[in-house]
Tab-separated table of C-alpha atoms in Angstrom:
chain	number	residue	atom	x	y	z
A	683	MET	CA	-67.589	-13.428	-0.038
A	684	THR	CA	-66.490	-16.168	-2.440
A	685	LEU	CA	-64.637	-19.295	-1.794
A	686	VAL	CA	-62.313	-17.690	-3.891
A	687	ALA	CA	-61.999	-13.576	-2.097
A	688	LEU	CA	-61.714	-15.794	1.268
A	689	ALA	CA	-58.481	-18.251	-0.082
A	690	VAL	CA	-56.924	-14.299	-1.191
A	691	SER	CA	-58.081	-12.485	1.892
A	692	GLY	CA	-56.877	-15.816	3.977
A	693	LEU	CA	-53.332	-15.905	2.108
A	694	LEU	CA	-53.013	-12.462	2.125
A	695	MET	CA	-53.067	-12.187	6.216
A	696	ALA	CA	-50.469	-14.326	6.152
A	697	LEU	CA	-47.804	-12.673	4.330
A	698	PRO	CA	-45.629	-10.062	7.433
A	699	ALA	CA	-47.144	-7.162	6.726
A	700	SER	CA	-43.922	-5.606	4.904
A	701	ALA	CA	-40.218	-6.424	3.649
A	702	ASN	CA	-38.576	-5.799	6.630
A	703	GLU	CA	-40.346	-9.298	8.487
A	704	THR	CA	-39.039	-11.336	5.984
A	705	VAL	CA	-35.509	-13.636	6.804
A	706	ALA	CA	-34.034	-15.336	4.900
A	707	PRO	CA	-31.285	-16.675	4.923
A	708	ALA	CA	-28.200	-15.016	4.274
A	709	GLY	CA	-26.412	-17.625	2.293
A	710	PRO	CA	-27.148	-20.811	1.732
A	711	VAL	CA	-28.679	-22.927	4.868
A	712	ALA	CA	-26.472	-24.704	7.077
A	713	ASN	CA	-25.378	-28.661	5.384
A	714	THR	CA	-26.730	-27.741	2.066
A	715	VAL	CA	-24.667	-30.133	-0.606
A	716	MET	CA	-22.264	-27.342	-2.648
A	717	THR	CA	-21.676	-29.399	-6.038
A	718	PRO	CA	-17.613	-28.404	-6.677
A	719	GLY	CA	-18.469	-26.092	-9.951
A	720	TYR	CA	-20.462	-23.555	-7.371
A	721	ALA	CA	-17.727	-24.677	-4.917
A	722	ARG	CA	-14.999	-22.781	-7.311
A	723	ALA	CA	-17.025	-20.349	-8.864
A	724	VAL	CA	-17.518	-19.028	-4.178
A	725	ALA	CA	-13.485	-20.037	-3.796
A	726	GLN	CA	-12.654	-17.653	-7.089
A	727	MET	CA	-14.266	-15.125	-6.015
A	728	ALA	CA	-13.703	-15.559	-1.722
A	729	TYR	CA	-10.118	-15.424	-3.105
A	730	ALA	CA	-9.954	-12.348	-4.768
A	731	TRP	CA	-11.944	-10.243	-1.377
A	732	GLY	CA	-9.993	-12.679	0.920
A	733	TRP	CA	-6.338	-11.626	-0.493
A	734	PRO	CA	-5.488	-7.845	0.542
A	735	LEU	CA	-7.176	-8.914	4.388
A	736	VAL	CA	-5.020	-12.633	3.707
A	737	ASN	CA	-2.206	-10.619	3.655
A	738	LEU	CA	-2.080	-8.099	6.860
A	739	GLN	CA	-2.387	-11.437	8.890
A	740	THR	CA	0.498	-12.724	7.587
A	741	ARG	CA	2.337	-9.804	8.448
A	742	ARG	CA	0.437	-8.826	11.667
A	743	MET	CA	1.141	-12.240	12.171
A	744	MET	CA	4.870	-11.973	11.641
A	745	TYR	CA	5.839	-8.755	13.839
A	746	GLU	CA	4.205	-10.978	16.806
A	747	GLN	CA	7.729	-12.732	16.368
A	748	VAL	CA	10.000	-9.240	16.518
A	749	PRO	CA	10.749	-10.235	20.406
A	750	THR	CA	12.694	-5.766	20.267
A	751	ILE	CA	13.216	-3.354	18.028
A	752	GLY	CA	15.907	-3.468	15.767
A	753	LEU	CA	17.446	-4.718	12.645
A	754	LEU	CA	16.072	-6.910	10.531
A	755	GLY	CA	19.078	-7.112	8.021
A	756	PRO	CA	18.425	-3.461	6.798
A	757	THR	CA	15.275	-3.892	7.634
A	758	PRO	CA	14.183	-2.491	10.884
A	759	VAL	CA	11.138	-4.700	12.637
A	760	ALA	CA	8.913	-3.572	15.897
A	761	PRO	CA	6.939	-6.437	17.488
A	762	VAL	CA	3.167	-5.295	17.181
A	763	ASN	CA	2.200	-2.050	18.684
A	764	GLN	CA	4.497	-0.636	18.252
A	765	LEU	CA	6.608	0.996	15.183
A	766	ALA	CA	10.337	1.136	13.686
A	767	MET	CA	12.174	3.758	11.650
A	768	LEU	CA	14.372	3.737	9.008
A	769	SER	CA	17.098	7.419	9.843
A	770	ASP	CA	17.585	7.659	5.425
A	771	TYR	CA	16.497	6.644	2.682
A	772	ILE	CA	14.612	2.700	1.608
A	773	ASP	CA	17.711	0.390	1.260
A	774	PRO	CA	18.026	-0.774	-2.277
A	775	ASP	CA	17.997	-4.267	-0.546
A	776	ILE	CA	14.624	-4.017	1.702
A	777	ARG	CA	11.750	-6.630	0.086
A	778	ILE	CA	9.712	-6.502	2.591
A	779	VAL	CA	7.032	-4.035	0.565
A	780	ALA	CA	7.557	-3.578	-3.450
A	781	HIS	CA	6.990	-0.127	-4.897
A	782	PRO	CA	8.924	1.957	-2.538
A	783	ASN	CA	10.505	5.031	-2.934
A	784	GLN	CA	13.025	7.546	-2.029
A	785	ASP	CA	11.455	10.947	-1.652
A	786	VAL	CA	10.417	10.718	2.142
A	787	VAL	CA	12.222	8.365	5.283
A	788	TYR	CA	9.633	4.851	5.251
A	789	GLY	CA	8.642	3.855	9.053
A	790	PHE	CA	6.289	1.252	9.568
A	791	GLY	CA	4.084	-0.264	12.543
A	792	ALA	CA	2.163	-3.332	12.905
A	793	LEU	CA	-0.954	-3.333	14.900
A	794	ALA	CA	-3.207	-5.089	16.870
A	795	LEU	CA	-5.662	-3.879	18.545
A	796	ASP	CA	-7.398	-6.748	20.604
A	797	LYS	CA	-4.448	-6.452	22.465
A	798	ALA	CA	-4.165	-2.986	23.262
A	799	PRO	CA	-5.239	0.241	22.156
A	800	VAL	CA	-1.851	2.401	21.539
A	801	ILE	CA	-0.256	5.413	21.605
A	802	LEU	CA	0.679	7.435	18.402
A	803	GLN	CA	3.872	10.909	18.708
A	804	VAL	CA	3.356	12.397	16.429
A	805	PRO	CA	6.349	15.486	16.505
A	806	ASP	CA	6.699	19.543	15.301
A	807	PHE	CA	7.789	19.294	11.801
A	808	GLY	CA	7.675	23.073	10.965
A	809	GLU	CA	6.901	22.761	7.598
A	810	ARG	CA	8.469	19.525	6.976
A	811	PHE	CA	6.227	17.779	4.617
A	812	TRP	CA	4.612	14.846	6.435
A	813	MET	CA	2.023	11.917	6.514
A	814	PHE	CA	1.238	9.565	8.551
A	815	GLU	CA	-0.048	6.697	6.807
A	816	LEU	CA	-3.297	4.357	9.592
A	817	ALA	CA	-4.365	1.452	7.651
A	818	ASP	CA	-6.801	-1.410	8.668
A	819	GLN	CA	-7.106	-4.765	7.421
A	820	ARG	CA	-8.688	-4.198	4.302
A	821	THR	CA	-5.953	-0.913	3.703
A	822	ASP	CA	-8.334	1.246	4.056
A	823	SER	CA	-7.318	4.762	5.594
A	824	PHE	CA	-9.254	5.273	8.652
A	825	ALA	CA	-7.566	8.558	9.948
A	826	GLN	CA	-6.418	11.811	8.609
A	827	VAL	CA	-2.642	11.949	9.875
A	828	ALA	CA	-0.837	15.072	8.141
A	829	LYS	CA	0.539	18.461	6.932
A	830	ILE	CA	-2.183	18.693	4.882
A	831	TYR	CA	-4.565	18.336	7.394
A	832	GLY	CA	-3.893	21.181	9.946
A	833	THR	CA	-2.801	17.673	12.552
A	834	GLN	CA	-1.369	19.311	15.781
A	835	PRO	CA	2.335	17.195	17.219
A	836	GLY	CA	0.931	15.551	20.703
A	837	PHE	CA	-0.139	12.299	21.362
A	838	TYR	CA	-3.124	10.424	20.279
A	839	LEU	CA	-4.916	7.085	21.193
A	840	ILE	CA	-5.128	4.172	18.079
A	841	VAL	CA	-7.975	1.851	19.017
A	842	GLY	CA	-9.618	-0.748	17.838
A	843	PRO	CA	-13.262	-1.463	16.502
A	844	ASP	CA	-14.432	-2.736	20.750
A	845	TRP	CA	-12.585	-0.762	22.609
A	846	LYS	CA	-14.995	1.429	24.887
A	847	GLY	CA	-13.552	3.595	26.965
A	848	GLU	CA	-12.655	8.143	27.912
A	849	LYS	CA	-9.755	10.123	25.540
A	850	PRO	CA	-6.484	10.211	28.524
A	851	ALA	CA	-5.774	13.816	29.530
A	852	GLY	CA	-2.839	14.210	27.296
A	853	VAL	CA	-4.248	13.195	24.826
A	854	GLU	CA	-5.067	14.886	20.955
A	855	ALA	CA	-7.625	13.159	19.895
A	856	VAL	CA	-8.608	9.275	19.493
A	857	LEU	CA	-8.295	7.659	15.942
A	858	ARG	CA	-10.720	4.499	15.695
A	859	SER	CA	-9.996	1.643	13.334
A	860	PRO	CA	-12.693	-0.540	11.785
A	861	THR	CA	-10.717	-3.049	12.296
A	862	ASN	CA	-8.309	-4.941	14.998
A	863	THR	CA	-5.150	-5.775	12.941
A	864	GLY	CA	-4.093	-2.242	10.732
A	865	VAL	CA	-0.704	-1.068	10.014
A	866	VAL	CA	0.998	2.319	10.648
A	867	ILE	CA	3.303	3.557	8.312
A	868	PRO	CA	4.851	7.453	8.881
A	869	ARG	CA	6.694	9.361	5.415
A	870	VAL	CA	8.496	11.875	5.881
A	871	PHE	CA	9.829	14.122	3.068
A	872	MET	CA	14.179	14.493	3.028
A	873	ALA	CA	16.292	16.836	0.454
A	874	ASP	CA	18.519	13.975	-1.508
A	875	THR	CA	20.869	16.730	0.130
A	876	ALA	CA	23.363	16.242	4.068
A	877	GLN	CA	22.317	18.801	5.726
A	878	ASP	CA	18.988	17.872	4.856
A	879	ARG	CA	19.551	14.868	6.255
A	880	GLU	CA	21.253	16.071	9.386
A	881	ALA	CA	17.969	18.370	9.749
A	882	VAL	CA	15.000	16.036	9.651
A	883	GLN	CA	17.270	13.537	12.534
A	884	PRO	CA	15.799	14.944	15.647
A	885	LEU	CA	12.340	14.715	13.970
A	886	LEU	CA	12.673	10.889	13.089
A	887	ASN	CA	13.754	10.489	17.151
A	888	GLN	CA	10.849	11.620	18.594
A	889	ILE	CA	8.276	9.502	15.821
A	890	ALA	CA	7.153	6.471	18.462
A	891	MET	CA	3.872	3.778	18.793
A	892	TYR	CA	4.377	2.506	22.113
A	893	PRO	CA	0.339	0.042	24.308
A	894	LEU	CA	-1.195	2.986	26.417
A	895	SER	CA	-0.034	1.788	29.465
A	896	THR	CA	3.111	3.182	28.815
A	897	PHE	CA	2.282	6.600	28.034
A	898	ASP	CA	2.826	8.433	30.399
A	899	GLY	CA	2.178	12.226	28.572
A	900	LYS	CA	6.653	12.494	27.974
A	901	ILE	CA	7.939	12.680	25.041
A	902	LYS	CA	9.458	9.595	24.007
A	903	THR	CA	12.717	9.763	22.041
A	904	ILE	CA	14.503	6.964	19.709
A	905	ASP	CA	17.817	7.310	17.836
A	906	TRP	CA	16.593	5.443	14.800
A	907	LYS	CA	20.555	5.826	13.072
A	908	HIS	CA	22.052	3.185	15.759
A	909	LEU	CA	19.431	-0.266	16.905
A	910	PRO	CA	20.619	-3.347	17.951
A	911	ARG	CA	20.504	-6.040	14.905
A	912	LEU	CA	18.008	-8.664	14.933
A	913	PRO	CA	19.540	-12.529	14.371
A	914	LEU	CA	18.031	-13.320	10.247
A	915	PRO	CA	15.793	-16.222	10.411
A	916	LYS	CA	17.411	-19.207	8.266
A	917	ALA	CA	14.352	-18.306	5.243
A	918	ALA	CA	15.055	-14.968	5.787
A	919	THR	CA	19.220	-15.428	4.899
A	920	ASP	CA	18.870	-15.287	0.905
A	921	LYS	CA	16.925	-11.755	-0.184
A	922	PRO	CA	14.071	-12.644	-2.282
A	923	ALA	CA	14.126	-11.739	-6.155
A	924	GLY	CA	10.451	-9.776	-5.162
A	925	GLU	CA	8.276	-8.851	-2.285
A	926	THR	CA	8.536	-11.489	0.565
A	927	ARG	CA	5.748	-14.092	0.305
A	928	TRP	CA	2.557	-13.546	1.379
A	929	VAL	CA	0.253	-14.843	0.881
A	930	THR	CA	0.131	-18.875	0.976
A	931	PRO	CA	-2.563	-20.711	-2.249
A	932	GLU	CA	-2.200	-23.536	0.458
A	933	ARG	CA	-3.306	-22.132	3.201
A	934	PHE	CA	-5.349	-19.309	2.533
A	935	PHE	CA	-8.871	-21.168	3.076
A	936	ALA	CA	-6.896	-21.305	6.536
A	937	GLN	CA	-6.753	-17.785	7.085
A	938	LEU	CA	-9.285	-17.066	5.862
A	939	LYS	CA	-11.916	-18.846	7.985
A	940	ARG	CA	-10.076	-16.835	10.857
A	941	VAL	CA	-10.711	-13.083	8.883
A	942	LEU	CA	-13.899	-13.452	8.729
A	943	ALA	CA	-14.767	-14.254	12.705
A	944	GLU	CA	-11.985	-10.838	13.396
A	945	VAL	CA	-12.819	-8.088	10.342
A	946	PRO	CA	-16.835	-6.975	11.082
A	947	PRO	CA	-18.241	-7.165	7.141
A	948	LEU	CA	-19.199	-3.987	5.402
A	949	PRO	CA	-22.791	-2.848	4.783
A	950	GLY	CA	-23.813	-4.997	2.226
A	951	GLU	CA	-21.272	-7.693	2.766
A	952	GLU	CA	-23.123	-10.401	5.111
A	953	SER	CA	-24.297	-12.251	1.608
A	954	LEU	CA	-20.307	-12.330	1.279
A	955	TYR	CA	-19.133	-13.902	4.164
A	956	ALA	CA	-22.147	-16.513	4.292
A	957	GLN	CA	-21.047	-17.336	1.598
A	958	PHE	CA	-17.930	-17.673	1.950
A	959	ARG	CA	-17.857	-19.511	5.138
A	960	ALA	CA	-20.446	-22.860	4.326
A	961	LEU	CA	-17.920	-22.954	1.857
A	962	ILE	CA	-15.228	-23.035	3.967
A	963	ALA	CA	-17.699	-25.339	6.342
A	964	ALA	CA	-18.298	-27.130	2.626
A	965	GLY	CA	-14.550	-28.289	2.519
A	966	GLU	CA	-14.124	-27.637	6.027
A	967	ALA	CA	-16.907	-32.199	5.702
A	968	ASN	CA	-15.880	-33.477	2.147
A	969	PRO	CA	-12.250	-33.798	1.332
A	970	ALA	CA	-13.571	-33.884	-2.478
A	971	ILE	CA	-14.999	-29.553	-2.141
A	972	ALA	CA	-11.577	-29.113	-0.126
A	973	LYS	CA	-9.616	-30.909	-3.076
A	974	VAL	CA	-11.609	-28.168	-4.727
A	975	LEU	CA	-10.622	-25.575	-1.803
A	976	GLN	CA	-6.403	-26.354	-2.737
A	977	ASP	CA	-6.813	-26.108	-6.835
A	978	SER	CA	-8.781	-23.686	-7.183
A	979	ALA	CA	-6.812	-21.340	-4.523
A	980	GLN	CA	-3.732	-21.974	-7.090
A	981	GLN	CA	-5.198	-20.861	-10.170
A	982	SER	CA	-6.473	-17.472	-8.552
A	983	GLU	CA	-3.121	-17.118	-7.002
A	984	LYS	CA	-2.020	-17.122	-10.571
A	985	ASP	CA	-5.356	-16.298	-13.090
A	986	ILE	CA	-6.407	-13.657	-11.051
A	987	VAL	CA	-4.280	-11.720	-8.574
A	988	ASP	CA	-1.089	-12.106	-10.911
A	989	PRO	CA	-1.181	-10.608	-13.899
A	990	LEU	CA	-2.633	-7.160	-11.690
A	991	PHE	CA	0.674	-7.390	-10.396
A	992	TYR	CA	1.390	-5.146	-14.019
A	993	LEU	CA	1.119	-1.316	-13.053
A	994	SER	CA	-0.814	-1.109	-16.436
A	995	ARG	CA	-3.048	-2.264	-15.156
A	996	ASN	CA	-4.236	-1.147	-11.990
A	997	GLY	CA	-6.692	1.469	-12.023
A	998	VAL	CA	-8.271	3.624	-14.687
A	999	ARG	CA	-6.435	4.910	-18.100
A	1000	ILE	CA	-5.694	8.402	-18.573
A	1001	ALA	CA	-4.401	10.796	-21.174
A	1002	ASN	CA	-1.086	10.586	-22.555
A	1003	GLY	CA	-0.625	6.330	-22.473
A	1004	TRP	CA	-1.083	6.565	-17.976
A	1005	ASN	CA	-2.723	5.177	-15.547
A	1006	ARG	CA	-3.664	5.467	-12.929
A	1007	PRO	CA	-5.934	5.085	-9.883
A	1008	PHE	CA	-8.911	7.032	-7.860
A	1009	ASN	CA	-9.687	5.872	-4.787
A	1010	ASN	CA	-6.556	4.536	-3.322
A	1011	ALA	CA	-7.369	3.665	0.141
A	1012	ALA	CA	-10.444	4.386	-0.258
A	1013	PHE	CA	-11.930	1.060	-2.110
A	1014	GLY	CA	-14.846	0.336	0.196
A	1015	THR	CA	-15.915	-2.771	-1.549
A	1016	ASP	CA	-13.811	-2.093	-5.080
A	1017	TYR	CA	-12.090	-5.458	-4.723
A	1018	LEU	CA	-10.766	-5.267	-7.512
A	1019	THR	CA	-8.045	-2.237	-7.363
A	1020	ARG	CA	-7.853	-2.852	-3.207
A	1021	LEU	CA	-6.697	-6.555	-4.900
A	1022	ALA	CA	-4.503	-4.877	-7.900
A	1023	ILE	CA	-2.862	-1.780	-5.156
A	1024	ALA	CA	-2.418	-5.324	-2.934
A	1025	LYS	CA	-0.327	-7.076	-5.556
A	1026	SER	CA	1.415	-4.719	-6.826
A	1027	ASN	CA	2.116	-1.184	-4.567
A	1028	ILE	CA	0.213	-2.775	-1.294
A	1029	PHE	CA	-0.272	0.218	1.150
A	1030	GLU	CA	-0.340	3.346	-1.087
A	1031	ASN	CA	-1.504	7.049	0.351
A	1032	HIS	CA	-5.694	8.159	0.917
A	1033	ALA	CA	-6.206	9.258	-2.827
A	1034	ARG	CA	-6.486	13.293	-0.237
A	1035	GLU	CA	-2.694	12.517	0.003
A	1036	THR	CA	-1.178	10.630	-2.998
A	1037	THR	CA	-2.043	10.490	-6.448
A	1038	TYR	CA	0.325	7.229	-7.539
A	1039	LEU	CA	0.327	7.417	-11.765
A	1040	PHE	CA	2.169	4.204	-14.108
A	1041	ARG	CA	3.548	3.763	-16.786
A	1042	GLU	CA	4.756	0.543	-17.847
A	1043	GLU	CA	4.243	0.685	-22.244
A	1044	ASP	CA	5.515	3.354	-24.697
A	1045	GLY	CA	2.517	4.023	-26.867
A	1046	ASP	CA	2.770	0.685	-29.064
A	1047	GLY	CA	1.682	-1.289	-26.213
A	1048	GLN	CA	5.246	-2.181	-25.354
A	1049	ARG	CA	6.866	-2.408	-22.412
A	1050	LEU	CA	9.482	0.119	-21.200
A	1051	SER	CA	12.435	-0.869	-22.253
A	1052	GLY	CA	16.632	0.652	-21.561
A	1053	GLU	CA	17.004	-0.605	-25.987
A	1054	ARG	CA	15.665	2.333	-26.143
A	1055	SER	CA	15.231	5.920	-24.683
A	1056	TYR	CA	12.795	8.391	-23.470
A	1057	THR	CA	11.911	11.526	-21.904
A	1058	LEU	CA	9.502	13.244	-20.180
A	1059	THR	CA	9.578	16.689	-21.127
A	1060	PHE	CA	7.319	19.005	-17.804
A	1061	PRO	CA	6.291	23.275	-19.983
A	1062	ALA	CA	7.164	25.467	-17.733
A	1063	GLY	CA	4.909	25.468	-14.862
A	1064	GLN	CA	2.914	22.479	-14.798
A	1065	THR	CA	4.934	20.256	-13.092
A	1066	PRO	CA	2.509	17.923	-10.986
A	1067	PRO	CA	0.020	20.841	-8.233
A	1068	VAL	CA	0.919	19.806	-5.309
A	1069	SER	CA	1.350	21.839	-1.986
A	1070	GLY	CA	3.788	19.050	-0.879
A	1071	PHE	CA	6.501	17.239	-3.467
A	1072	TRP	CA	6.497	14.816	-6.095
A	1073	SER	CA	8.723	11.760	-7.545
A	1074	LEU	CA	9.309	9.550	-10.645
A	1075	THR	CA	10.252	6.822	-10.161
A	1076	LEU	CA	12.618	3.706	-12.178
A	1077	TYR	CA	11.657	-0.127	-11.339
A	1078	ASP	CA	12.763	-3.231	-12.347
A	1079	PRO	CA	10.186	-5.708	-13.530
A	1080	LEU	CA	10.027	-6.842	-9.436
A	1081	HIS	CA	8.624	-3.579	-8.825
A	1082	PHE	CA	12.353	-2.739	-6.684
A	1083	PHE	CA	14.933	-0.263	-7.414
A	1084	ALA	CA	16.858	-0.707	-10.946
A	1085	ALA	CA	21.300	-0.488	-9.947
A	1086	ASN	CA	22.805	1.670	-10.982
A	1087	GLU	CA	25.968	3.651	-11.341
A	1088	ILE	CA	25.561	6.821	-9.827
A	1089	LYS	CA	22.790	5.315	-7.732
A	1090	ARG	CA	19.512	7.249	-8.265
A	1091	TYR	CA	16.383	5.338	-8.461
A	1092	SER	CA	14.119	8.527	-8.090
A	1093	THR	CA	14.406	12.403	-9.058
A	1094	GLY	CA	11.641	15.093	-8.719
A	1095	THR	CA	11.522	17.912	-5.809
A	1096	LYS	CA	14.766	15.859	-3.689
A	1097	ASN	CA	16.823	16.561	-6.584
A	1098	LYS	CA	18.764	20.444	-6.032
A	1099	ASP	CA	21.016	19.982	-9.072
A	1100	LEU	CA	17.187	19.732	-11.743
A	1101	LYS	CA	18.313	21.689	-15.121
A	1102	TYR	CA	15.581	23.322	-16.155
A	1103	ASN	CA	15.439	25.038	-20.222
A	1104	ALA	CA	15.759	28.736	-21.174
A	1105	ASP	CA	11.845	28.411	-22.368
A	1106	GLY	CA	10.985	27.181	-18.309
A	1107	SER	CA	10.278	23.664	-19.030
A	1108	LEU	CA	11.879	20.795	-17.398
A	1109	THR	CA	13.231	17.807	-19.693
A	1110	LEU	CA	14.025	14.306	-18.113
A	1111	TYR	CA	16.167	11.647	-18.937
A	1112	ILE	CA	14.806	7.894	-19.315
A	1113	GLN	CA	17.858	6.065	-19.698
A	1114	HIS	CA	20.898	3.370	-19.728
A	1115	GLN	CA	22.906	4.716	-21.661
A	1116	ARG	CA	24.538	7.814	-19.606
A	1117	PRO	CA	23.909	10.756	-20.870
A	1118	THR	CA	26.259	14.092	-21.457
A	1119	GLU	CA	27.100	15.620	-18.342
A	1120	ASP	CA	25.292	18.114	-19.228
A	1121	LYS	CA	22.206	15.928	-18.823
A	1122	VAL	CA	23.092	13.638	-16.183
A	1123	GLY	CA	21.475	15.405	-13.082
A	1124	ASN	CA	18.071	15.116	-15.059
A	1125	TRP	CA	19.383	11.263	-15.914
A	1126	LEU	CA	17.167	8.519	-14.256
A	1127	PRO	CA	18.969	5.357	-14.698
A	1128	ALA	CA	17.714	2.432	-16.488
A	1129	PRO	CA	17.930	-0.834	-16.720
A	1130	GLN	CA	18.998	-2.575	-20.090
A	1131	GLY	CA	16.137	-4.511	-20.056
A	1132	GLU	CA	12.212	-4.136	-19.170
A	1133	PHE	CA	11.186	-1.100	-16.328
A	1134	ALA	CA	8.225	0.540	-15.309
A	1135	LEU	CA	7.648	3.891	-13.817
A	1136	THR	CA	5.668	5.377	-11.018
A	1137	LEU	CA	4.827	9.558	-10.496
A	1138	ARG	CA	4.069	9.728	-7.610
A	1139	ALA	CA	2.513	13.237	-6.330
A	1140	TYR	CA	2.305	14.052	-2.870
A	1141	GLY	CA	-0.380	16.931	-1.214
A	1142	PRO	CA	-1.625	16.659	-5.018
A	1143	SER	CA	-4.508	19.600	-5.578
A	1144	ASP	CA	-7.838	19.050	-7.119
A	1145	ALA	CA	-6.919	19.037	-10.412
A	1146	LEU	CA	-4.882	16.038	-9.696
A	1147	ILE	CA	-7.311	14.471	-7.247
A	1148	LYS	CA	-10.193	14.445	-9.987
A	1149	GLY	CA	-8.133	13.832	-12.727
A	1150	ASP	CA	-8.015	17.121	-14.890
A	1151	TRP	CA	-3.902	16.328	-14.721
A	1152	ALA	CA	-2.594	14.228	-17.159
A	1153	PRO	CA	1.833	13.758	-16.926
A	1154	PRO	CA	2.742	15.128	-21.100
A	1155	PRO	CA	3.610	11.745	-22.876
A	1156	LEU	CA	6.850	10.050	-23.172
A	1157	VAL	CA	8.635	10.678	-25.624
A	1158	PRO	CA	10.296	7.793	-27.914
A	1159	GLY	CA	13.514	7.484	-29.436
A	1160	PRO	CA	15.634	6.128	-31.530
A	1161	GLN	CA	16.391	1.501	-29.832
A	1162	HIS	CA	19.856	1.119	-29.550
A	1163	HIS	CA	21.682	-1.205	-30.403
């Protein structure tokens, strides 16, 4: 054997037998010098990745301060691992979650599963449409609890990723969240009639969530119409213009450090975690890098997050000028859509449960405005194909309801006075000026200025889920001067 052959043979013998034996660092080796330019690049990605998770962390911190179930202004709140329900449509003044609707009676509970597993009570809703959103800290859905799944009434145990134990007697199923922090959001359909407002109350009163330690196998009931009023914190006495600010750039990276410690990475995210941890460690060791992090957080909020508030930048452009996400609450590593929804309309249901379709601009790319009138006509038999219900909601530029003389913020299945045309089609009138009386039942009032539309389809058909069905065009009328 030649010397060259021996050398090559020795080299090959020194190499690992398989790629699996190669151990490379997931990120920078500890104490690697980090330049401001590199830190800035990683910080921007960290901000886009971590914004929804920090948002959920801040919400949990707020609910950890709630002493008991009650009303905080118009908002029902509960301590962590409990929930609070409304007894009617959401109040137009509520600012705790943007982009709400007035088709369902909402509830909200913050999960802290590292503290305790919790019991979720599901009443027998009969034929009424309902769903409970169970979302983890990434805002991904982690359980199927809804009419469309045939979920049985009863008790369900929600546990965190590290829980070990047997399903207690009397519990229907164990629902495991991949993160300890999360949310539970019941949605129960209610028609806009006095009769249905009354009929839904006994069902709402059986919705509850509480720690497993208090479970006795008996249904607990709460009269959600009569909750005690809690003192408002000084900062909350003034109604904010937009949604409550859940992510503060100045505190972002300190919170992100905790997120990385508490939320296990998805498969393939280990290298991202290592990069982000190295970035935070460099910021803690070097004041110059710490300043880069602060500056990057401020700039990323402005350049990355704020533009995603606009619904026209949410999801995929489809036919007739509408756009929509296809993977709501099933984001995985689609960080862009996760961030866009977290900023514009957080806590969407899973794509199998609800389709969301947005319209913010007219056919010429101009913002929808009350300076014009618009019509939306569904041909006969072509309203959104759903097993549940559909609605069209109008929002002001901050994604809240626009005040109007008839206090109507949405229209659709819940409205029993919609009038169909002689050919079976349905025309909705979206405008600021009150129409003639024969059209008022189909009127969705608009403000004088800019607005946006969201079409929701609960219990979407396969055609909706896959994108084979799209809303009709929005037809503009003459401009008003």
